[in-house]
Amino acid sequence: MTNKLKYFVGNWKMYGNFSSLRIINQIHRFCSRFKKNGIKDKIILCVPSTLIYFFTTKIKSKFISIGAQNCHYQRSGAFTGSVSASMLKKSGAKYVILGHSENRSEGDTNQVIKKKIESALDQKLYVIFCIGETINEKKKGKTFSVIRKQMKDSIDKKYNLKSIIIAYEPIWSIGTGNIPKVQELKKSFRFIKNEFKKNFKTKTFPVVLYGGSVNDGNIRAFSSISEIDGFLIGGASQSSKKFIDIIKNYYK
Ligand code: PEP
């Protein structure tokens, strides 16, 4: 159930500009030193779409991949302001976050997310698919039924399931400083991995990340949970120092 390769994924949200290349270069320098210790992990930075091409042409880091944060489900058309999976791919993105609660709150339903996942997989992008319950759903004991439905409604067993990474992000934890208890997380991760394997009839467990208020101070609490394959880091990923300290402290 445990994946040896750990993922550290940054979600920059609506932050960053060309000069943020400095952040990526600092992370790259850290990785080149750090990886010499034989530590294997994947660093993915999901940046605003306007920066993908610039970053992928400027950085030649074998340690860092660039991803996007959302896409439209159509390949092209009259969708003002939208960006398609094919455009992201051509800009150099390798990953795309889909189903983030901030996009769900703006109208992305499980069905819309399903179409987005399909279009991203068509373009051979890896999908970081976010699931998670609200605080009210948690209080009513509905966490498992909500995340089961999110997975069932947006994933089809015919998909290239190896290209889907799940990010479990309890909505009440995103940007709030509140994190689930260790025992709760263990249960949720086992549930997600078992459900995925059972429903989509895979031979192996999926890669499942935790997201929600991860920082350099609380990351140690997560390292005892072997079921967690990595982290989706929002606010703290906008600073190279915080992002690097998260990785360092995870392995301390
Ligand atoms: C996120 O936006 O995916 C996220 C986890 O944010 P934060 O780390 O800021 O809670």
mmCIF file of N, CA and C in Angstrom, residues 64-193:
data_model
loop_
_atom_site.group_PDB
_atom_site.id
_atom_site.type_symbol
_atom_site.label_atom_id
_atom_site.label_comp_id
_atom_site.label_asym_id
_atom_site.label_seq_id
_atom_site.Cartn_x
_atom_site.Cartn_y
_atom_site.Cartn_z
ATOM 1 N N ILE A 64 12.608 18.513 -11.574
ATOM 2 C CA ILE A 64 11.346 19.249 -11.405
ATOM 3 C C ILE A 64 10.486 19.143 -12.654
ATOM 4 N N SER A 65 9.207 18.810 -12.455
ATOM 5 C CA SER A 65 8.255 18.834 -13.576
ATOM 6 C C SER A 65 7.283 19.979 -13.357
ATOM 7 N N ILE A 66 6.780 20.478 -14.470
ATOM 8 C CA ILE A 66 5.826 21.593 -14.392
ATOM 9 C C ILE A 66 4.420 21.085 -14.712
ATOM 10 N N GLY A 67 3.475 21.540 -13.913
ATOM 11 C CA GLY A 67 2.081 21.163 -14.138
ATOM 12 C C GLY A 67 1.192 22.391 -14.180
ATOM 13 N N ALA A 68 -0.070 22.147 -14.558
ATOM 14 C CA ALA A 68 -1.072 23.223 -14.610
ATOM 15 C C ALA A 68 -2.071 22.997 -13.477
ATOM 16 N N GLN A 69 -3.007 23.922 -13.347
ATOM 17 C CA GLN A 69 -3.925 23.866 -12.197
ATOM 18 C C GLN A 69 -5.371 23.560 -12.553
ATOM 19 N N ASN A 70 -5.683 23.562 -13.851
ATOM 20 C CA ASN A 70 -7.059 23.283 -14.280
ATOM 21 C C ASN A 70 -7.056 23.286 -15.801
ATOM 22 N N CYS A 71 -8.104 22.795 -16.417
ATOM 23 C CA CYS A 71 -8.238 22.952 -17.869
ATOM 24 C C CYS A 71 -9.710 22.862 -18.242
ATOM 25 N N HIS A 72 -10.020 23.267 -19.467
ATOM 26 C CA HIS A 72 -11.372 23.070 -19.987
ATOM 27 C C HIS A 72 -11.451 21.647 -20.541
ATOM 28 N N TYR A 73 -12.682 21.108 -20.644
ATOM 29 C CA TYR A 73 -12.788 19.735 -21.145
ATOM 30 C C TYR A 73 -12.827 19.647 -22.671
ATOM 31 N N GLN A 74 -13.109 20.799 -23.325
ATOM 32 C CA GLN A 74 -13.107 20.777 -24.790
ATOM 33 C C GLN A 74 -11.701 21.066 -25.301
ATOM 34 N N ARG A 75 -11.430 20.578 -26.509
ATOM 35 C CA ARG A 75 -10.099 20.790 -27.072
ATOM 36 C C ARG A 75 -9.917 22.239 -27.537
ATOM 37 N N SER A 76 -10.998 22.802 -28.105
ATOM 38 C CA SER A 76 -10.966 24.212 -28.544
ATOM 39 C C SER A 76 -12.408 24.681 -28.696
ATOM 40 N N GLY A 77 -12.603 25.965 -28.893
ATOM 41 C CA GLY A 77 -13.973 26.453 -29.090
ATOM 42 C C GLY A 77 -14.202 27.802 -28.448
ATOM 43 N N ALA A 78 -15.469 28.221 -28.460
ATOM 44 C CA ALA A 78 -15.825 29.547 -27.943
ATOM 45 C C ALA A 78 -15.999 29.473 -26.425
ATOM 46 N N PHE A 79 -14.892 29.408 -25.718
ATOM 47 C CA PHE A 79 -14.917 29.324 -24.250
ATOM 48 C C PHE A 79 -13.962 30.395 -23.705
ATOM 49 N N THR A 80 -14.461 31.611 -23.700
ATOM 50 C CA THR A 80 -13.619 32.765 -23.355
ATOM 51 C C THR A 80 -12.893 32.566 -22.021
ATOM 52 N N GLY A 81 -11.612 32.790 -22.065
ATOM 53 C CA GLY A 81 -10.814 32.726 -20.832
ATOM 54 C C GLY A 81 -10.335 31.332 -20.480
ATOM 55 N N SER A 82 -10.762 30.324 -21.227
ATOM 56 C CA SER A 82 -10.396 28.952 -20.855
ATOM 57 C C SER A 82 -9.154 28.456 -21.592
ATOM 58 N N VAL A 83 -8.570 27.427 -21.041
ATOM 59 C CA VAL A 83 -7.368 26.817 -21.621
ATOM 60 C C VAL A 83 -7.617 25.317 -21.690
ATOM 61 N N SER A 84 -7.323 24.706 -22.834
ATOM 62 C CA SER A 84 -7.600 23.271 -22.981
ATOM 63 C C SER A 84 -6.393 22.431 -22.566
ATOM 64 N N ALA A 85 -6.665 21.138 -22.379
ATOM 65 C CA ALA A 85 -5.589 20.209 -22.021
ATOM 66 C C ALA A 85 -4.533 20.175 -23.128
ATOM 67 N N SER A 86 -5.015 20.264 -24.372
ATOM 68 C CA SER A 86 -4.070 20.214 -25.486
ATOM 69 C C SER A 86 -3.153 21.447 -25.473
ATOM 70 N N MET A 87 -3.706 22.611 -25.106
ATOM 71 C CA MET A 87 -2.866 23.823 -25.004
ATOM 72 C C MET A 87 -1.826 23.674 -23.889
ATOM 73 N N LEU A 88 -2.239 23.085 -22.785
ATOM 74 C CA LEU A 88 -1.312 22.899 -21.665
ATOM 75 C C LEU A 88 -0.179 21.966 -22.073
ATOM 76 N N LYS A 89 -0.563 20.893 -22.753
ATOM 77 C CA LYS A 89 0.438 19.916 -23.195
ATOM 78 C C LYS A 89 1.456 20.595 -24.115
ATOM 79 N N LYS A 90 0.919 21.370 -25.062
ATOM 80 C CA LYS A 90 1.830 22.032 -26.017
ATOM 81 C C LYS A 90 2.703 23.082 -25.332
ATOM 82 N N SER A 91 2.255 23.604 -24.207
ATOM 83 C CA SER A 91 3.077 24.588 -23.474
ATOM 84 C C SER A 91 4.180 23.905 -22.672
ATOM 85 N N GLY A 92 4.076 22.589 -22.525
ATOM 86 C CA GLY A 92 5.144 21.873 -21.810
ATOM 87 C C GLY A 92 4.711 21.265 -20.485
ATOM 88 N N ALA A 93 3.418 21.402 -20.134
ATOM 89 C CA ALA A 93 2.960 20.826 -18.863
ATOM 90 C C ALA A 93 2.971 19.305 -18.947
ATOM 91 N N LYS A 94 3.262 18.676 -17.811
ATOM 92 C CA LYS A 94 3.210 17.205 -17.750
ATOM 93 C C LYS A 94 2.062 16.752 -16.854
ATOM 94 N N TYR A 95 1.636 17.622 -15.964
ATOM 95 C CA TYR A 95 0.595 17.290 -14.984
ATOM 96 C C TYR A 95 -0.487 18.357 -15.028
ATOM 97 N N VAL A 96 -1.680 17.989 -14.573
ATOM 98 C CA VAL A 96 -2.712 19.004 -14.361
ATOM 99 C C VAL A 96 -3.539 18.632 -13.127
ATOM 100 N N ILE A 97 -3.747 19.625 -12.270
ATOM 101 C CA ILE A 97 -4.622 19.432 -11.103
ATOM 102 C C ILE A 97 -6.059 19.566 -11.593
ATOM 103 N N LEU A 98 -6.915 18.622 -11.231
ATOM 104 C CA LEU A 98 -8.343 18.730 -11.593
ATOM 105 C C LEU A 98 -9.190 18.414 -10.360
ATOM 106 N N GLY A 99 -10.325 19.090 -10.273
ATOM 107 C CA GLY A 99 -11.245 18.825 -9.160
ATOM 108 C C GLY A 99 -10.860 19.543 -7.877
ATOM 109 N N HIS A 100 -9.980 20.537 -7.976
ATOM 110 C CA HIS A 100 -9.620 21.279 -6.758
ATOM 111 C C HIS A 100 -10.883 21.923 -6.177
ATOM 112 N N SER A 101 -10.958 21.959 -4.856
ATOM 113 C CA SER A 101 -12.194 22.469 -4.230
ATOM 114 C C SER A 101 -12.455 23.925 -4.611
ATOM 115 N N GLU A 102 -11.383 24.669 -4.904
ATOM 116 C CA GLU A 102 -11.608 26.073 -5.308
ATOM 117 C C GLU A 102 -12.294 26.127 -6.668
ATOM 118 N N ASN A 103 -12.061 25.140 -7.521
ATOM 119 C CA ASN A 103 -12.761 25.069 -8.812
ATOM 120 C C ASN A 103 -14.138 24.427 -8.660
ATOM 121 N N ARG A 104 -14.238 23.476 -7.738
ATOM 122 C CA ARG A 104 -15.567 22.885 -7.475
ATOM 123 C C ARG A 104 -16.505 23.982 -6.969
ATOM 124 N N SER A 105 -15.974 24.887 -6.137
ATOM 125 C CA SER A 105 -16.847 25.933 -5.586
ATOM 126 C C SER A 105 -17.270 26.929 -6.670
ATOM 127 N N GLU A 106 -16.583 26.904 -7.803
ATOM 128 C CA GLU A 106 -16.982 27.786 -8.909
ATOM 129 C C GLU A 106 -17.797 27.031 -9.946
ATOM 130 N N GLY A 107 -18.243 25.833 -9.627
ATOM 131 C CA GLY A 107 -19.186 25.146 -10.511
ATOM 132 C C GLY A 107 -18.725 23.826 -11.103
ATOM 133 N N ASP A 108 -17.499 23.413 -10.843
ATOM 134 C CA ASP A 108 -17.048 22.122 -11.393
ATOM 135 C C ASP A 108 -17.737 20.977 -10.645
ATOM 136 N N THR A 109 -18.634 20.282 -11.333
ATOM 137 C CA THR A 109 -19.314 19.130 -10.721
ATOM 138 C C THR A 109 -18.478 17.876 -10.984
ATOM 139 N N ASN A 110 -18.843 16.764 -10.345
ATOM 140 C CA ASN A 110 -18.136 15.502 -10.602
ATOM 141 C C ASN A 110 -18.181 15.153 -12.095
ATOM 142 N N GLN A 111 -19.311 15.465 -12.759
ATOM 143 C CA GLN A 111 -19.456 15.123 -14.179
ATOM 144 C C GLN A 111 -18.550 15.996 -15.053
ATOM 145 N N VAL A 112 -18.485 17.286 -14.730
ATOM 146 C CA VAL A 112 -17.603 18.188 -15.490
ATOM 147 C C VAL A 112 -16.147 17.743 -15.286
ATOM 148 N N ILE A 113 -15.818 17.414 -14.055
ATOM 149 C CA ILE A 113 -14.436 16.993 -13.750
ATOM 150 C C ILE A 113 -14.101 15.714 -14.530
ATOM 151 N N LYS A 114 -15.094 14.820 -14.657
ATOM 152 C CA LYS A 114 -14.867 13.590 -15.419
ATOM 153 C C LYS A 114 -14.459 13.925 -16.865
ATOM 154 N N LYS A 115 -15.171 14.880 -17.461
ATOM 155 C CA LYS A 115 -14.851 15.246 -18.853
ATOM 156 C C LYS A 115 -13.452 15.875 -18.925
ATOM 157 N N LYS A 116 -13.114 16.637 -17.907
ATOM 158 C CA LYS A 116 -11.778 17.259 -17.882
ATOM 159 C C LYS A 116 -10.689 16.176 -17.750
ATOM 160 N N ILE A 117 -10.967 15.203 -16.899
ATOM 161 C CA ILE A 117 -9.985 14.109 -16.717
ATOM 162 C C ILE A 117 -9.782 13.397 -18.059
ATOM 163 N N GLU A 118 -10.900 13.130 -18.744
ATOM 164 C CA GLU A 118 -10.811 12.449 -20.045
ATOM 165 C C GLU A 118 -9.959 13.245 -21.026
ATOM 166 N N SER A 119 -10.194 14.555 -21.085
ATOM 167 C CA SER A 119 -9.452 15.352 -22.065
ATOM 168 C C SER A 119 -7.972 15.437 -21.677
ATOM 169 N N ALA A 120 -7.677 15.494 -20.390
ATOM 170 C CA ALA A 120 -6.275 15.550 -19.957
ATOM 171 C C ALA A 120 -5.564 14.228 -20.272
ATOM 172 N N LEU A 121 -6.247 13.107 -20.007
ATOM 173 C CA LEU A 121 -5.622 11.805 -20.283
ATOM 174 C C LEU A 121 -5.422 11.605 -21.787
ATOM 175 N N ASP A 122 -6.373 12.103 -22.576
ATOM 176 C CA ASP A 122 -6.236 12.061 -24.043
ATOM 177 C C ASP A 122 -4.952 12.731 -24.505
ATOM 178 N N GLN A 123 -4.575 13.765 -23.776
ATOM 179 C CA GLN A 123 -3.359 14.524 -24.127
ATOM 180 C C GLN A 123 -2.122 13.955 -23.440
ATOM 181 N N LYS A 124 -2.304 12.814 -22.801
ATOM 182 C CA LYS A 124 -1.186 12.154 -22.083
ATOM 183 C C LYS A 124 -0.618 13.027 -20.962
ATOM 184 N N LEU A 125 -1.500 13.764 -20.344
ATOM 185 C CA LEU A 125 -1.091 14.494 -19.135
ATOM 186 C C LEU A 125 -1.362 13.601 -17.933
ATOM 187 N N TYR A 126 -0.554 13.723 -16.893
ATOM 188 C CA TYR A 126 -0.878 13.068 -15.625
ATOM 189 C C TYR A 126 -1.881 13.958 -14.901
ATOM 190 N N VAL A 127 -2.881 13.317 -14.292
ATOM 191 C CA VAL A 127 -3.927 14.069 -13.602
ATOM 192 C C VAL A 127 -3.727 13.970 -12.093
ATOM 193 N N ILE A 128 -3.751 15.099 -11.437
ATOM 194 C CA ILE A 128 -3.760 15.117 -9.963
ATOM 195 C C ILE A 128 -5.194 15.456 -9.581
ATOM 196 N N PHE A 129 -5.936 14.426 -9.208
ATOM 197 C CA PHE A 129 -7.389 14.539 -9.035
ATOM 198 C C PHE A 129 -7.708 14.764 -7.548
ATOM 199 N N CYS A 130 -8.264 15.931 -7.244
ATOM 200 C CA CYS A 130 -8.524 16.304 -5.841
ATOM 201 C C CYS A 130 -9.910 15.848 -5.386
ATOM 202 N N ILE A 131 -9.924 15.258 -4.210
ATOM 203 C CA ILE A 131 -11.187 14.862 -3.587
ATOM 204 C C ILE A 131 -11.142 15.302 -2.119
ATOM 205 N N GLY A 132 -12.306 15.407 -1.509
ATOM 206 C CA GLY A 132 -12.307 15.782 -0.086
ATOM 207 C C GLY A 132 -13.659 16.308 0.344
ATOM 208 N N GLU A 133 -13.888 16.205 1.642
ATOM 209 C CA GLU A 133 -15.204 16.556 2.189
ATOM 210 C C GLU A 133 -15.195 17.945 2.835
ATOM 211 N N THR A 134 -16.371 18.529 2.965
ATOM 212 C CA THR A 134 -16.513 19.815 3.667
ATOM 213 C C THR A 134 -16.571 19.530 5.178
ATOM 214 N N ILE A 135 -16.500 20.572 5.965
ATOM 215 C CA ILE A 135 -16.565 20.389 7.419
ATOM 216 C C ILE A 135 -17.936 19.829 7.843
ATOM 217 N N ASN A 136 -18.995 20.269 7.163
ATOM 218 C CA ASN A 136 -20.332 19.761 7.526
ATOM 219 C C ASN A 136 -20.474 18.280 7.202
ATOM 220 N N GLU A 137 -19.930 17.904 6.049
ATOM 221 C CA GLU A 137 -19.976 16.474 5.673
ATOM 222 C C GLU A 137 -19.181 15.645 6.689
ATOM 223 N N LYS A 138 -18.053 16.196 7.117
ATOM 224 C CA LYS A 138 -17.242 15.480 8.122
ATOM 225 C C LYS A 138 -18.036 15.322 9.424
ATOM 226 N N LYS A 139 -18.655 16.428 9.866
ATOM 227 C CA LYS A 139 -19.409 16.384 11.134
ATOM 228 C C LYS A 139 -20.556 15.383 11.061
ATOM 229 N N LYS A 140 -21.139 15.223 9.855
ATOM 230 C CA LYS A 140 -22.254 14.273 9.713
ATOM 231 C C LYS A 140 -21.760 12.851 9.466
ATOM 232 N N GLY A 141 -20.456 12.641 9.515
ATOM 233 C CA GLY A 141 -19.897 11.294 9.315
ATOM 234 C C GLY A 141 -19.975 10.830 7.856
ATOM 235 N N LYS A 142 -19.992 11.816 6.926
ATOM 236 C CA LYS A 142 -20.169 11.430 5.515
ATOM 237 C C LYS A 142 -18.865 11.421 4.708
ATOM 238 N N THR A 143 -17.725 11.567 5.383
ATOM 239 C CA THR A 143 -16.454 11.684 4.638
ATOM 240 C C THR A 143 -16.290 10.571 3.599
ATOM 241 N N PHE A 144 -16.465 9.320 4.021
ATOM 242 C CA PHE A 144 -16.194 8.209 3.094
ATOM 243 C C PHE A 144 -17.200 8.162 1.952
ATOM 244 N N SER A 145 -18.468 8.448 2.244
ATOM 245 C CA SER A 145 -19.446 8.377 1.141
ATOM 246 C C SER A 145 -19.192 9.501 0.132
ATOM 247 N N VAL A 146 -18.748 10.669 0.625
ATOM 248 C CA VAL A 146 -18.473 11.788 -0.297
ATOM 249 C C VAL A 146 -17.284 11.456 -1.191
ATOM 250 N N ILE A 147 -16.201 10.980 -0.602
ATOM 251 C CA ILE A 147 -15.018 10.742 -1.439
ATOM 252 C C ILE A 147 -15.209 9.519 -2.353
ATOM 253 N N ARG A 148 -16.012 8.569 -1.883
ATOM 254 C CA ARG A 148 -16.309 7.422 -2.759
ATOM 255 C C ARG A 148 -17.074 7.911 -4.006
ATOM 256 N N LYS A 149 -18.051 8.772 -3.785
ATOM 257 C CA LYS A 149 -18.860 9.284 -4.901
ATOM 258 C C LYS A 149 -18.005 10.145 -5.844
ATOM 259 N N GLN A 150 -17.138 10.969 -5.263
ATOM 260 C CA GLN A 150 -16.288 11.810 -6.120
ATOM 261 C C GLN A 150 -15.439 10.932 -7.040
ATOM 262 N N MET A 151 -14.907 9.846 -6.506
ATOM 263 C CA MET A 151 -14.078 8.962 -7.344
ATOM 264 C C MET A 151 -14.936 8.229 -8.377
ATOM 265 N N LYS A 152 -16.062 7.661 -7.900
ATOM 266 C CA LYS A 152 -16.904 6.865 -8.812
ATOM 267 C C LYS A 152 -17.473 7.713 -9.949
ATOM 268 N N ASP A 153 -17.877 8.949 -9.619
ATOM 269 C CA ASP A 153 -18.523 9.794 -10.632
ATOM 270 C C ASP A 153 -17.543 10.390 -11.637
ATOM 271 N N SER A 154 -16.272 10.484 -11.272
ATOM 272 C CA SER A 154 -15.337 11.186 -12.172
ATOM 273 C C SER A 154 -14.293 10.274 -12.810
ATOM 274 N N ILE A 155 -14.256 9.018 -12.407
ATOM 275 C CA ILE A 155 -13.248 8.108 -12.982
ATOM 276 C C ILE A 155 -13.951 6.907 -13.595
ATOM 277 N N ASP A 156 -13.449 6.467 -14.726
ATOM 278 C CA ASP A 156 -13.985 5.274 -15.378
ATOM 279 C C ASP A 156 -12.879 4.217 -15.403
ATOM 280 N N LYS A 157 -13.267 2.966 -15.216
ATOM 281 C CA LYS A 157 -12.195 1.951 -15.151
ATOM 282 C C LYS A 157 -11.478 1.758 -16.493
ATOM 283 N N LYS A 158 -12.064 2.324 -17.555
ATOM 284 C CA LYS A 158 -11.398 2.237 -18.874
ATOM 285 C C LYS A 158 -10.235 3.239 -19.002
ATOM 286 N N TYR A 159 -10.170 4.208 -18.099
ATOM 287 C CA TYR A 159 -9.116 5.228 -18.207
ATOM 288 C C TYR A 159 -7.737 4.623 -17.979
ATOM 289 N N ASN A 160 -6.745 5.362 -18.440
ATOM 290 C CA ASN A 160 -5.375 4.975 -18.107
ATOM 291 C C ASN A 160 -5.129 5.350 -16.638
ATOM 292 N N LEU A 161 -5.451 4.415 -15.764
ATOM 293 C CA LEU A 161 -5.504 4.731 -14.332
ATOM 294 C C LEU A 161 -4.127 4.999 -13.732
ATOM 295 N N LYS A 162 -3.099 4.527 -14.441
ATOM 296 C CA LYS A 162 -1.732 4.765 -13.932
ATOM 297 C C LYS A 162 -1.362 6.245 -14.034
ATOM 298 N N SER A 163 -2.118 6.988 -14.853
ATOM 299 C CA SER A 163 -1.822 8.418 -15.002
ATOM 300 C C SER A 163 -2.652 9.276 -14.061
ATOM 301 N N ILE A 164 -3.360 8.619 -13.152
ATOM 302 C CA ILE A 164 -4.174 9.396 -12.199
ATOM 303 C C ILE A 164 -3.584 9.297 -10.797
ATOM 304 N N ILE A 165 -3.300 10.454 -10.238
ATOM 305 C CA ILE A 165 -2.829 10.563 -8.849
ATOM 306 C C ILE A 165 -3.986 11.182 -8.076
ATOM 307 N N ILE A 166 -4.308 10.597 -6.934
ATOM 308 C CA ILE A 166 -5.394 11.172 -6.127
ATOM 309 C C ILE A 166 -4.788 12.118 -5.089
ATOM 310 N N ALA A 167 -5.409 13.267 -4.906
ATOM 311 C CA ALA A 167 -4.985 14.162 -3.810
ATOM 312 C C ALA A 167 -6.166 14.290 -2.850
ATOM 313 N N TYR A 168 -5.999 13.720 -1.659
ATOM 314 C CA TYR A 168 -7.059 13.838 -0.651
ATOM 315 C C TYR A 168 -6.861 15.163 0.090
ATOM 316 N N GLU A 169 -7.795 16.074 -0.148
ATOM 317 C CA GLU A 169 -7.703 17.401 0.458
ATOM 318 C C GLU A 169 -9.019 17.709 1.179
ATOM 319 N N PRO A 170 -9.094 17.439 2.494
ATOM 320 C CA PRO A 170 -10.309 17.823 3.212
ATOM 321 C C PRO A 170 -10.492 19.336 3.050
ATOM 322 N N ILE A 171 -11.653 19.754 2.592
ATOM 323 C CA ILE A 171 -11.834 21.181 2.247
ATOM 324 C C ILE A 171 -11.623 22.069 3.478
ATOM 325 N N TRP A 172 -12.003 21.561 4.641
ATOM 326 C CA TRP A 172 -11.871 22.338 5.878
ATOM 327 C C TRP A 172 -10.418 22.520 6.295
ATOM 328 N N SER A 173 -9.528 21.837 5.609
ATOM 329 C CA SER A 173 -8.120 21.924 5.955
ATOM 330 C C SER A 173 -7.347 22.876 5.035
ATOM 331 N N ILE A 174 -7.937 23.164 3.862
ATOM 332 C CA ILE A 174 -7.197 23.965 2.879
ATOM 333 C C ILE A 174 -7.099 25.427 3.336
ATOM 334 N N GLY A 175 -5.875 25.868 3.536
ATOM 335 C CA GLY A 175 -5.619 27.266 3.892
ATOM 336 C C GLY A 175 -6.081 27.676 5.287
ATOM 337 N N THR A 176 -6.434 26.715 6.133
ATOM 338 C CA THR A 176 -6.986 27.061 7.451
ATOM 339 C C THR A 176 -6.012 26.804 8.603
ATOM 340 N N GLY A 177 -4.999 26.004 8.361
ATOM 341 C CA GLY A 177 -4.084 25.631 9.451
ATOM 342 C C GLY A 177 -4.595 24.409 10.225
ATOM 343 N N ASN A 178 -5.798 23.929 9.903
ATOM 344 C CA ASN A 178 -6.336 22.738 10.597
ATOM 345 C C ASN A 178 -5.983 21.484 9.803
ATOM 346 N N ILE A 179 -5.444 20.501 10.496
ATOM 347 C CA ILE A 179 -5.132 19.249 9.795
ATOM 348 C C ILE A 179 -5.807 18.065 10.501
ATOM 349 N N PRO A 180 -6.128 17.019 9.736
ATOM 350 C CA PRO A 180 -6.784 15.857 10.351
ATOM 351 C C PRO A 180 -5.856 15.152 11.345
ATOM 352 N N LYS A 181 -6.449 14.369 12.234
ATOM 353 C CA LYS A 181 -5.650 13.592 13.187
ATOM 354 C C LYS A 181 -4.982 12.426 12.444
ATOM 355 N N VAL A 182 -3.840 11.979 12.980
ATOM 356 C CA VAL A 182 -3.080 10.897 12.339
ATOM 357 C C VAL A 182 -3.969 9.668 12.095
ATOM 358 N N GLN A 183 -4.743 9.268 13.109
ATOM 359 C CA GLN A 183 -5.576 8.069 12.967
ATOM 360 C C GLN A 183 -6.638 8.248 11.882
ATOM 361 N N GLU A 184 -7.201 9.461 11.813
ATOM 362 C CA GLU A 184 -8.211 9.756 10.783
ATOM 363 C C GLU A 184 -7.589 9.640 9.395
ATOM 364 N N LEU A 185 -6.375 10.195 9.280
ATOM 365 C CA LEU A 185 -5.711 10.162 7.970
ATOM 366 C C LEU A 185 -5.391 8.736 7.541
ATOM 367 N N LYS A 186 -4.905 7.943 8.480
ATOM 368 C CA LYS A 186 -4.584 6.544 8.154
ATOM 369 C C LYS A 186 -5.825 5.860 7.595
ATOM 370 N N LYS A 187 -6.953 6.062 8.296
ATOM 371 C CA LYS A 187 -8.204 5.415 7.866
ATOM 372 C C LYS A 187 -8.626 5.909 6.490
ATOM 373 N N SER A 188 -8.548 7.231 6.282
ATOM 374 C CA SER A 188 -8.980 7.790 5.000
ATOM 375 C C SER A 188 -8.111 7.288 3.861
ATOM 376 N N PHE A 189 -6.803 7.243 4.097
ATOM 377 C CA PHE A 189 -5.916 6.792 3.023
ATOM 378 C C PHE A 189 -6.142 5.322 2.687
ATOM 379 N N ARG A 190 -6.340 4.506 3.716
ATOM 380 C CA ARG A 190 -6.615 3.081 3.447
ATOM 381 C C ARG A 190 -7.917 2.957 2.674
ATOM 382 N N PHE A 191 -8.908 3.744 3.091
ATOM 383 C CA PHE A 191 -10.203 3.697 2.420
ATOM 384 C C PHE A 191 -10.051 4.071 0.937
ATOM 385 N N ILE A 192 -9.384 5.180 0.668
ATOM 386 C CA ILE A 192 -9.251 5.653 -0.726
ATOM 387 C C ILE A 192 -8.521 4.606 -1.573
ATOM 388 N N LYS A 193 -7.426 4.084 -1.038
ATOM 389 C CA LYS A 193 -6.632 3.128 -1.817
ATOM 390 C C LYS A 193 -7.417 1.840 -2.088
#
